[in-house]
Amino acid sequence: MKKISIVIPAHNEEGNVALVHQKIREVFDGLAHYDFEIIFVNDGSRDNTQEKLEALSAKYPEVKFIEFSRNFGHQPAVKAGMDLAYGNAVISMDGDLQHPPEMIPGMIKKWEEGYDIVFTIRKYPRQISYFKRKTSDFFYKVLSGLSDVNLTKGGGSDFRLMDANAVEVMRNLNEDDLFLRGLTSWMGFKQTGIEFTANERQSGQSSYNLKKMITFAFTGITAFSVKPLYIAAYLGFLFSGFSVLGYGIYVLYSFIAKTEISGWASLIMTIVFFGGLQLIILGIIGIYLGKIFKQVKERPNYIIKNKNF
């Protein structure tokens, strides 16, 4: 029997872990030729998630858990599960049941057809806000345009199946700022996508607020491209050229016409504009320097406090 490892990051998911386990168990009851394990990664939960996981693992041998020493984030949690998952294939999914377990047989079927990575293409239900849908689509357009990876629209979900060979490659990567969606695309292998409609969250509240989504977007863009640095340089040359041409012509005209060069407002606006532009460019450079600073320290992506396997 082939073994499927399912990695589920859990942050304050006390109301969901038992339910998602039940749903996955029901799915595998209909898959006679496959064994499975569920690796829950407790990412510094402040509720009773850990107690729920320990109770589940005591009752069901297929339930494994990893407990972090603190909250390290969603991406390190997925990476930790992959690092300790040694099934023939590994499926990563969220623990709030927005990723429907009913999709698992279809993903396994594609894997058996010879695909190394089966990613999912998310379709939003009508109840998801227009703002959420459009900002998500915009992000993947920008990421594809600014980086060397090409993410399919809606294909940025962390709900995917990876063959053991692809997982081994992921396991050996040593990235500090993890962006697994981009890494999966960058790795290559034979890939295909299947569509799914995201369910509503079953319990609790999502910890992904607007600030975290913007930070995640910057992480994705700067992890796979230096194009923002080139854009900053191009902007510098462009506005410097406009300044020389525009103000140079004005100064020359004033000198010939012997008119007074006046207007402190325009001068202040010019200083503020170019000062702001310089700060933006320095900020972009600073982001890259910060990533180098963090990478050379070689700190681990996560620290495991406890595990049961």
mmCIF file of C-alpha atoms in Angstrom:
data_model
loop_
_atom_site.group_PDB
_atom_site.id
_atom_site.type_symbol
_atom_site.label_atom_id
_atom_site.label_comp_id
_atom_site.label_asym_id
_atom_site.label_seq_id
_atom_site.Cartn_x
_atom_site.Cartn_y
_atom_site.Cartn_z
ATOM 1 C CA MET A 1 0.000 0.000 0.000
ATOM 2 C CA LYS A 2 1.202 3.480 -0.826
ATOM 3 C CA LYS A 3 1.303 5.949 2.025
ATOM 4 C CA ILE A 4 -0.028 9.498 1.775
ATOM 5 C CA SER A 5 1.212 12.026 4.333
ATOM 6 C CA ILE A 6 -1.087 14.985 4.942
ATOM 7 C CA VAL A 7 0.474 18.107 6.469
ATOM 8 C CA ILE A 8 -1.868 20.536 8.221
ATOM 9 C CA PRO A 9 -0.614 23.720 9.939
ATOM 10 C CA ALA A 10 -2.791 24.640 12.907
ATOM 11 C CA HIS A 11 -2.875 28.016 14.641
ATOM 12 C CA ASN A 12 -5.728 28.369 17.142
ATOM 13 C CA GLU A 13 -7.739 25.614 15.450
ATOM 14 C CA GLU A 14 -9.161 23.825 18.489
ATOM 15 C CA GLY A 15 -12.607 23.733 16.916
ATOM 16 C CA ASN A 16 -11.396 22.325 13.587
ATOM 17 C CA VAL A 17 -8.705 19.678 14.135
ATOM 18 C CA ALA A 18 -11.091 16.870 15.116
ATOM 19 C CA LEU A 19 -13.474 17.720 12.290
ATOM 20 C CA VAL A 20 -10.792 17.848 9.590
ATOM 21 C CA HIS A 21 -9.407 14.521 10.847
ATOM 22 C CA GLN A 22 -12.873 12.976 10.618
ATOM 23 C CA LYS A 23 -13.378 14.255 7.059
ATOM 24 C CA ILE A 24 -9.984 12.962 5.900
ATOM 25 C CA ARG A 25 -10.587 9.588 7.577
ATOM 26 C CA GLU A 26 -13.916 9.288 5.724
ATOM 27 C CA VAL A 27 -12.153 10.043 2.428
ATOM 28 C CA PHE A 28 -9.536 7.328 2.960
ATOM 29 C CA ASP A 29 -12.188 4.806 3.957
ATOM 30 C CA GLY A 30 -13.063 4.864 0.255
ATOM 31 C CA LEU A 31 -9.422 4.530 -0.878
ATOM 32 C CA ALA A 32 -8.699 0.867 -0.219
ATOM 33 C CA HIS A 33 -5.137 0.777 -1.556
ATOM 34 C CA TYR A 34 -3.735 3.735 0.375
ATOM 35 C CA ASP A 35 -2.526 4.185 3.913
ATOM 36 C CA PHE A 36 -2.355 7.692 5.365
ATOM 37 C CA GLU A 37 -1.043 9.789 8.203
ATOM 38 C CA ILE A 38 -2.005 13.308 9.255
ATOM 39 C CA ILE A 39 0.776 15.540 10.567
ATOM 40 C CA PHE A 40 -0.670 18.503 12.427
ATOM 41 C CA VAL A 41 1.796 21.327 13.046
ATOM 42 C CA ASN A 42 0.771 23.412 16.053
ATOM 43 C CA ASP A 43 2.130 26.843 15.153
ATOM 44 C CA GLY A 44 2.192 28.449 18.589
ATOM 45 C CA SER A 45 -1.536 28.222 19.265
ATOM 46 C CA ARG A 46 -2.854 30.092 22.304
ATOM 47 C CA ASP A 47 -6.041 28.038 22.659
ATOM 48 C CA ASN A 48 -6.524 24.321 23.367
ATOM 49 C CA THR A 49 -5.303 23.108 19.982
ATOM 50 C CA GLN A 50 -2.405 21.158 21.503
ATOM 51 C CA GLU A 51 -4.647 19.373 23.998
ATOM 52 C CA LYS A 52 -7.033 18.436 21.187
ATOM 53 C CA LEU A 53 -4.145 17.062 19.101
ATOM 54 C CA GLU A 54 -2.772 14.996 21.977
ATOM 55 C CA ALA A 55 -6.212 13.516 22.595
ATOM 56 C CA LEU A 56 -6.647 12.689 18.905
ATOM 57 C CA SER A 57 -3.195 11.102 18.614
ATOM 58 C CA ALA A 58 -3.870 8.943 21.690
ATOM 59 C CA LYS A 59 -7.023 7.583 20.057
ATOM 60 C CA TYR A 60 -5.995 7.406 16.388
ATOM 61 C CA PRO A 61 -2.524 6.095 15.387
ATOM 62 C CA GLU A 62 -2.583 7.976 12.079
ATOM 63 C CA VAL A 63 -2.608 11.339 13.885
ATOM 64 C CA LYS A 64 0.847 12.850 14.441
ATOM 65 C CA PHE A 65 1.641 16.278 15.798
ATOM 66 C CA ILE A 66 4.506 18.749 15.886
ATOM 67 C CA GLU A 67 4.424 21.551 18.451
ATOM 68 C CA PHE A 68 6.446 24.724 17.819
ATOM 69 C CA SER A 69 8.097 26.643 20.639
ATOM 70 C CA ARG A 70 6.254 29.761 19.427
ATOM 71 C CA ASN A 71 4.379 31.065 16.406
ATOM 72 C CA PHE A 72 6.707 30.917 13.386
ATOM 73 C CA GLY A 73 4.097 31.403 10.664
ATOM 74 C CA HIS A 74 2.116 29.384 8.162
ATOM 75 C CA GLN A 75 4.920 28.734 5.656
ATOM 76 C CA PRO A 76 7.462 27.404 8.208
ATOM 77 C CA ALA A 77 4.688 25.205 9.621
ATOM 78 C CA VAL A 78 4.059 23.626 6.215
ATOM 79 C CA LYS A 79 7.817 23.218 5.710
ATOM 80 C CA ALA A 80 8.186 21.508 9.102
ATOM 81 C CA GLY A 81 5.502 18.991 8.203
ATOM 82 C CA MET A 82 7.178 18.264 4.882
ATOM 83 C CA ASP A 83 10.560 17.868 6.573
ATOM 84 C CA LEU A 84 9.164 15.042 8.704
ATOM 85 C CA ALA A 85 6.753 13.488 6.197
ATOM 86 C CA TYR A 86 8.038 10.394 4.425
ATOM 87 C CA GLY A 87 4.989 9.125 2.589
ATOM 88 C CA ASN A 88 5.063 8.252 -1.108
ATOM 89 C CA ALA A 89 3.285 11.563 -1.608
ATOM 90 C CA VAL A 90 2.645 14.541 0.657
ATOM 91 C CA ILE A 91 -0.503 16.684 0.631
ATOM 92 C CA SER A 92 -0.457 20.077 2.343
ATOM 93 C CA MET A 93 -3.747 21.727 3.256
ATOM 94 C CA ASP A 94 -5.214 24.180 5.757
ATOM 95 C CA GLY A 95 -6.938 23.002 8.902
ATOM 96 C CA ASP A 96 -10.067 25.158 8.659
ATOM 97 C CA LEU A 97 -11.730 22.955 5.976
ATOM 98 C CA GLN A 98 -11.626 25.727 3.383
ATOM 99 C CA HIS A 99 -9.554 23.178 1.482
ATOM 100 C CA PRO A 100 -12.095 20.364 0.950
ATOM 101 C CA PRO A 101 -10.725 16.872 1.776
ATOM 102 C CA GLU A 102 -13.061 15.517 -0.916
ATOM 103 C CA MET A 103 -10.477 16.758 -3.448
ATOM 104 C CA ILE A 104 -7.868 14.275 -2.225
ATOM 105 C CA PRO A 105 -8.923 11.300 -4.431
ATOM 106 C CA GLY A 106 -8.746 13.498 -7.528
ATOM 107 C CA MET A 107 -5.274 14.702 -6.554
ATOM 108 C CA ILE A 108 -4.086 11.136 -5.985
ATOM 109 C CA LYS A 109 -5.508 10.098 -9.358
ATOM 110 C CA LYS A 110 -3.481 12.812 -11.118
ATOM 111 C CA TRP A 111 -0.401 11.714 -9.188
ATOM 112 C CA GLU A 112 -0.918 8.119 -10.292
ATOM 113 C CA GLU A 113 -1.136 9.388 -13.880
ATOM 114 C CA GLY A 114 2.486 10.504 -13.574
ATOM 115 C CA TYR A 115 2.352 14.076 -12.282
ATOM 116 C CA ASP A 116 4.910 14.939 -9.604
ATOM 117 C CA ILE A 117 3.050 17.997 -8.301
ATOM 118 C CA VAL A 118 -0.709 18.459 -8.328
ATOM 119 C CA PHE A 119 -1.610 22.014 -7.326
ATOM 120 C CA THR A 120 -5.110 23.363 -6.879
ATOM 121 C CA ILE A 121 -6.726 26.342 -8.579
ATOM 122 C CA ARG A 122 -8.992 28.112 -6.128
ATOM 123 C CA LYS A 123 -12.399 29.403 -7.173
ATOM 124 C CA TYR A 124 -13.985 31.762 -4.684
ATOM 125 C CA PRO A 125 -17.616 31.246 -3.664
ATOM 126 C CA ARG A 126 -19.992 34.168 -4.004
ATOM 127 C CA GLN A 127 -19.898 35.008 -0.318
ATOM 128 C CA ILE A 128 -16.198 35.947 -0.541
ATOM 129 C CA SER A 129 -15.880 39.729 -0.843
ATOM 130 C CA TYR A 130 -15.167 41.398 -4.170
ATOM 131 C CA PHE A 131 -12.153 43.123 -2.589
ATOM 132 C CA LYS A 132 -10.632 39.793 -1.513
ATOM 133 C CA ARG A 133 -11.045 38.248 -4.956
ATOM 134 C CA LYS A 134 -9.632 41.221 -6.846
ATOM 135 C CA THR A 135 -6.663 41.816 -4.526
ATOM 136 C CA SER A 136 -5.751 38.136 -4.739
ATOM 137 C CA ASP A 137 -5.884 38.167 -8.549
ATOM 138 C CA PHE A 138 -3.905 41.422 -8.637
ATOM 139 C CA PHE A 139 -1.207 39.988 -6.395
ATOM 140 C CA TYR A 140 -0.579 36.977 -8.632
ATOM 141 C CA LYS A 141 -0.497 39.163 -11.731
ATOM 142 C CA VAL A 142 2.100 41.426 -10.111
ATOM 143 C CA LEU A 143 4.106 38.465 -8.822
ATOM 144 C CA SER A 144 4.178 36.804 -12.234
ATOM 145 C CA GLY A 145 5.184 40.096 -13.861
ATOM 146 C CA LEU A 146 7.934 40.972 -11.379
ATOM 147 C CA SER A 147 9.427 37.542 -10.719
ATOM 148 C CA ASP A 148 10.760 34.495 -12.499
ATOM 149 C CA VAL A 149 7.867 32.271 -11.444
ATOM 150 C CA ASN A 150 4.503 32.061 -13.132
ATOM 151 C CA LEU A 151 1.626 31.341 -10.794
ATOM 152 C CA THR A 152 -1.684 30.416 -12.361
ATOM 153 C CA LYS A 153 -4.553 32.739 -11.446
ATOM 154 C CA GLY A 154 -6.037 31.214 -8.314
ATOM 155 C CA GLY A 155 -3.198 28.684 -8.225
ATOM 156 C CA GLY A 156 -1.429 30.152 -5.247
ATOM 157 C CA SER A 157 -3.136 27.987 -2.675
ATOM 158 C CA ASP A 158 -1.006 25.837 -0.365
ATOM 159 C CA PHE A 159 -3.406 22.962 -1.055
ATOM 160 C CA ARG A 160 -1.249 20.656 -3.185
ATOM 161 C CA LEU A 161 0.115 17.148 -3.575
ATOM 162 C CA MET A 162 3.831 16.554 -4.052
ATOM 163 C CA ASP A 163 5.598 13.322 -4.931
ATOM 164 C CA ALA A 164 8.258 12.140 -2.476
ATOM 165 C CA ASN A 165 11.028 13.132 -4.909
ATOM 166 C CA ALA A 166 9.743 16.714 -5.086
ATOM 167 C CA VAL A 167 9.349 16.817 -1.305
ATOM 168 C CA GLU A 168 12.973 15.718 -0.918
ATOM 169 C CA VAL A 169 14.074 18.702 -3.011
ATOM 170 C CA MET A 170 11.902 21.029 -0.911
ATOM 171 C CA ARG A 171 13.305 19.477 2.264
ATOM 172 C CA ASN A 172 16.868 20.344 1.243
ATOM 173 C CA LEU A 173 16.170 23.988 0.383
ATOM 174 C CA ASN A 174 17.612 26.478 2.858
ATOM 175 C CA GLU A 175 15.522 29.624 2.398
ATOM 176 C CA ASP A 176 14.915 32.037 5.241
ATOM 177 C CA ASP A 177 11.860 33.903 3.927
ATOM 178 C CA LEU A 178 9.784 30.968 2.749
ATOM 179 C CA PHE A 179 7.329 31.367 -0.109
ATOM 180 C CA LEU A 180 6.375 27.765 -0.835
ATOM 181 C CA ARG A 181 3.929 28.596 -3.619
ATOM 182 C CA GLY A 182 6.689 30.212 -5.606
ATOM 183 C CA LEU A 183 9.237 27.516 -4.727
ATOM 184 C CA THR A 184 6.876 24.812 -5.946
ATOM 185 C CA SER A 185 6.530 26.559 -9.300
ATOM 186 C CA TRP A 186 10.276 27.253 -9.491
ATOM 187 C CA MET A 187 11.215 23.607 -8.819
ATOM 188 C CA GLY A 188 9.812 22.361 -12.091
ATOM 189 C CA PHE A 189 8.858 18.669 -12.285
ATOM 190 C CA LYS A 190 5.727 17.539 -14.096
ATOM 191 C CA GLN A 191 2.849 19.611 -12.739
ATOM 192 C CA THR A 192 -0.875 19.942 -13.289
ATOM 193 C CA GLY A 193 -3.698 21.825 -11.620
ATOM 194 C CA ILE A 194 -7.261 20.975 -10.656
ATOM 195 C CA GLU A 195 -9.971 23.443 -9.694
ATOM 196 C CA PHE A 196 -11.763 23.584 -6.367
ATOM 197 C CA THR A 197 -14.223 25.916 -4.704
ATOM 198 C CA ALA A 198 -13.065 27.110 -1.301
ATOM 199 C CA ASN A 199 -15.408 26.264 1.557
ATOM 200 C CA GLU A 200 -16.319 28.611 4.362
ATOM 201 C CA ARG A 201 -14.170 28.469 7.472
ATOM 202 C CA GLN A 202 -15.754 26.010 9.916
ATOM 203 C CA SER A 203 -14.662 27.501 13.225
ATOM 204 C CA GLY A 204 -12.628 30.377 14.596
ATOM 205 C CA GLN A 205 -11.252 33.366 12.746
ATOM 206 C CA SER A 206 -8.535 33.614 10.142
ATOM 207 C CA SER A 207 -5.250 35.065 11.405
ATOM 208 C CA TYR A 208 -4.459 36.432 7.932
ATOM 209 C CA ASN A 209 -5.222 40.149 8.107
ATOM 210 C CA LEU A 210 -4.442 42.804 5.491
ATOM 211 C CA LYS A 211 -1.048 43.589 7.025
ATOM 212 C CA LYS A 212 0.040 39.950 6.889
ATOM 213 C CA MET A 213 -1.166 39.615 3.291
ATOM 214 C CA ILE A 214 0.832 42.687 2.222
ATOM 215 C CA THR A 215 3.931 41.356 4.005
ATOM 216 C CA PHE A 216 3.391 37.976 2.341
ATOM 217 C CA ALA A 217 3.150 39.714 -1.036
ATOM 218 C CA PHE A 218 6.479 41.512 -0.491
ATOM 219 C CA THR A 219 8.053 38.231 0.598
ATOM 220 C CA GLY A 220 6.878 36.503 -2.580
ATOM 221 C CA ILE A 221 8.032 39.271 -4.906
ATOM 222 C CA THR A 222 11.458 39.798 -3.336
ATOM 223 C CA ALA A 223 12.108 36.061 -2.930
ATOM 224 C CA PHE A 224 12.066 35.376 -6.650
ATOM 225 C CA SER A 225 13.137 38.533 -8.405
ATOM 226 C CA VAL A 226 15.551 41.484 -8.387
ATOM 227 C CA LYS A 227 13.365 43.368 -10.848
ATOM 228 C CA PRO A 228 12.245 45.877 -8.176
ATOM 229 C CA LEU A 229 15.884 46.954 -7.881
ATOM 230 C CA TYR A 230 16.067 47.504 -11.633
ATOM 231 C CA ILE A 231 12.782 49.410 -11.547
ATOM 232 C CA ALA A 232 14.180 51.645 -8.791
ATOM 233 C CA ALA A 233 17.289 52.336 -10.896
ATOM 234 C CA TYR A 234 15.189 53.072 -13.985
ATOM 235 C CA LEU A 235 13.008 55.479 -11.999
ATOM 236 C CA GLY A 236 16.119 57.245 -10.750
ATOM 237 C CA PHE A 237 17.449 57.743 -14.279
ATOM 238 C CA LEU A 238 14.003 58.715 -15.593
ATOM 239 C CA PHE A 239 13.263 61.417 -13.034
ATOM 240 C CA SER A 240 16.823 62.687 -13.074
ATOM 241 C CA GLY A 241 16.505 63.120 -16.819
ATOM 242 C CA PHE A 242 13.170 64.921 -16.444
ATOM 243 C CA SER A 243 14.689 67.204 -13.822
ATOM 244 C CA VAL A 244 17.677 68.135 -15.957
ATOM 245 C CA LEU A 245 15.559 68.728 -19.035
ATOM 246 C CA GLY A 246 12.645 70.483 -17.352
ATOM 247 C CA TYR A 247 14.407 72.685 -14.843
ATOM 248 C CA GLY A 248 17.463 73.141 -17.038
ATOM 249 C CA ILE A 249 15.350 74.615 -19.808
ATOM 250 C CA TYR A 250 13.483 76.814 -17.300
ATOM 251 C CA VAL A 251 16.722 78.129 -15.767
ATOM 252 C CA LEU A 252 18.214 78.774 -19.191
ATOM 253 C CA TYR A 253 15.090 80.651 -20.303
ATOM 254 C CA SER A 254 15.059 82.732 -17.130
ATOM 255 C CA PHE A 255 18.725 83.603 -17.574
ATOM 256 C CA ILE A 256 18.226 84.718 -21.176
ATOM 257 C CA ALA A 257 14.974 86.565 -20.458
ATOM 258 C CA LYS A 258 16.463 88.013 -17.265
ATOM 259 C CA THR A 259 13.402 87.055 -15.242
ATOM 260 C CA GLU A 260 13.563 86.208 -11.566
ATOM 261 C CA ILE A 261 13.532 82.554 -10.607
ATOM 262 C CA SER A 262 10.913 82.571 -7.874
ATOM 263 C CA GLY A 263 8.408 80.217 -6.306
ATOM 264 C CA TRP A 264 9.315 78.548 -3.060
ATOM 265 C CA ALA A 265 6.223 76.306 -3.323
ATOM 266 C CA SER A 266 7.439 74.605 -6.486
ATOM 267 C CA LEU A 267 10.881 74.238 -4.931
ATOM 268 C CA ILE A 268 9.495 72.610 -1.798
ATOM 269 C CA MET A 269 7.263 70.301 -3.853
ATOM 270 C CA THR A 270 10.260 69.240 -5.931
ATOM 271 C CA ILE A 271 12.353 68.531 -2.834
ATOM 272 C CA VAL A 272 9.537 66.548 -1.206
ATOM 273 C CA PHE A 273 8.863 64.570 -4.390
ATOM 274 C CA PHE A 274 12.449 63.531 -4.995
ATOM 275 C CA GLY A 275 13.035 62.973 -1.295
ATOM 276 C CA GLY A 276 10.102 60.572 -1.266
ATOM 277 C CA LEU A 277 11.386 58.828 -4.394
ATOM 278 C CA GLN A 278 14.781 58.364 -2.782
ATOM 279 C CA LEU A 279 13.195 56.884 0.325
ATOM 280 C CA ILE A 280 11.210 54.417 -1.809
ATOM 281 C CA ILE A 281 14.360 53.324 -3.635
ATOM 282 C CA LEU A 282 16.296 53.022 -0.372
ATOM 283 C CA GLY A 283 13.400 51.032 1.075
ATOM 284 C CA ILE A 284 13.518 48.544 -1.803
ATOM 285 C CA ILE A 285 17.271 48.162 -1.382
ATOM 286 C CA GLY A 286 16.777 47.819 2.372
ATOM 287 C CA ILE A 287 14.325 44.935 1.927
ATOM 288 C CA TYR A 288 16.901 42.977 -0.052
ATOM 289 C CA LEU A 289 19.683 43.814 2.411
ATOM 290 C CA GLY A 290 17.417 42.702 5.244
ATOM 291 C CA LYS A 291 16.807 39.363 3.530
ATOM 292 C CA ILE A 292 20.568 38.883 3.124
ATOM 293 C CA PHE A 293 21.097 39.825 6.779
ATOM 294 C CA LYS A 294 18.581 37.215 7.917
ATOM 295 C CA GLN A 295 19.826 34.536 5.504
ATOM 296 C CA VAL A 296 23.512 34.719 6.497
ATOM 297 C CA LYS A 297 22.598 34.125 10.144
ATOM 298 C CA GLU A 298 21.316 30.673 9.125
ATOM 299 C CA ARG A 299 18.770 30.511 11.915
ATOM 300 C CA PRO A 300 16.279 27.647 11.544
ATOM 301 C CA ASN A 301 12.847 28.317 10.033
ATOM 302 C CA TYR A 302 11.241 26.849 13.147
ATOM 303 C CA ILE A 303 11.955 25.289 16.541
ATOM 304 C CA ILE A 304 10.166 22.100 17.573
ATOM 305 C CA LYS A 305 9.154 21.979 21.221
ATOM 306 C CA ASN A 306 7.434 18.612 21.130
ATOM 307 C CA LYS A 307 6.340 15.874 18.717
ATOM 308 C CA ASN A 308 4.927 12.379 19.004
ATOM 309 C CA PHE A 309 6.818 10.605 16.217
#
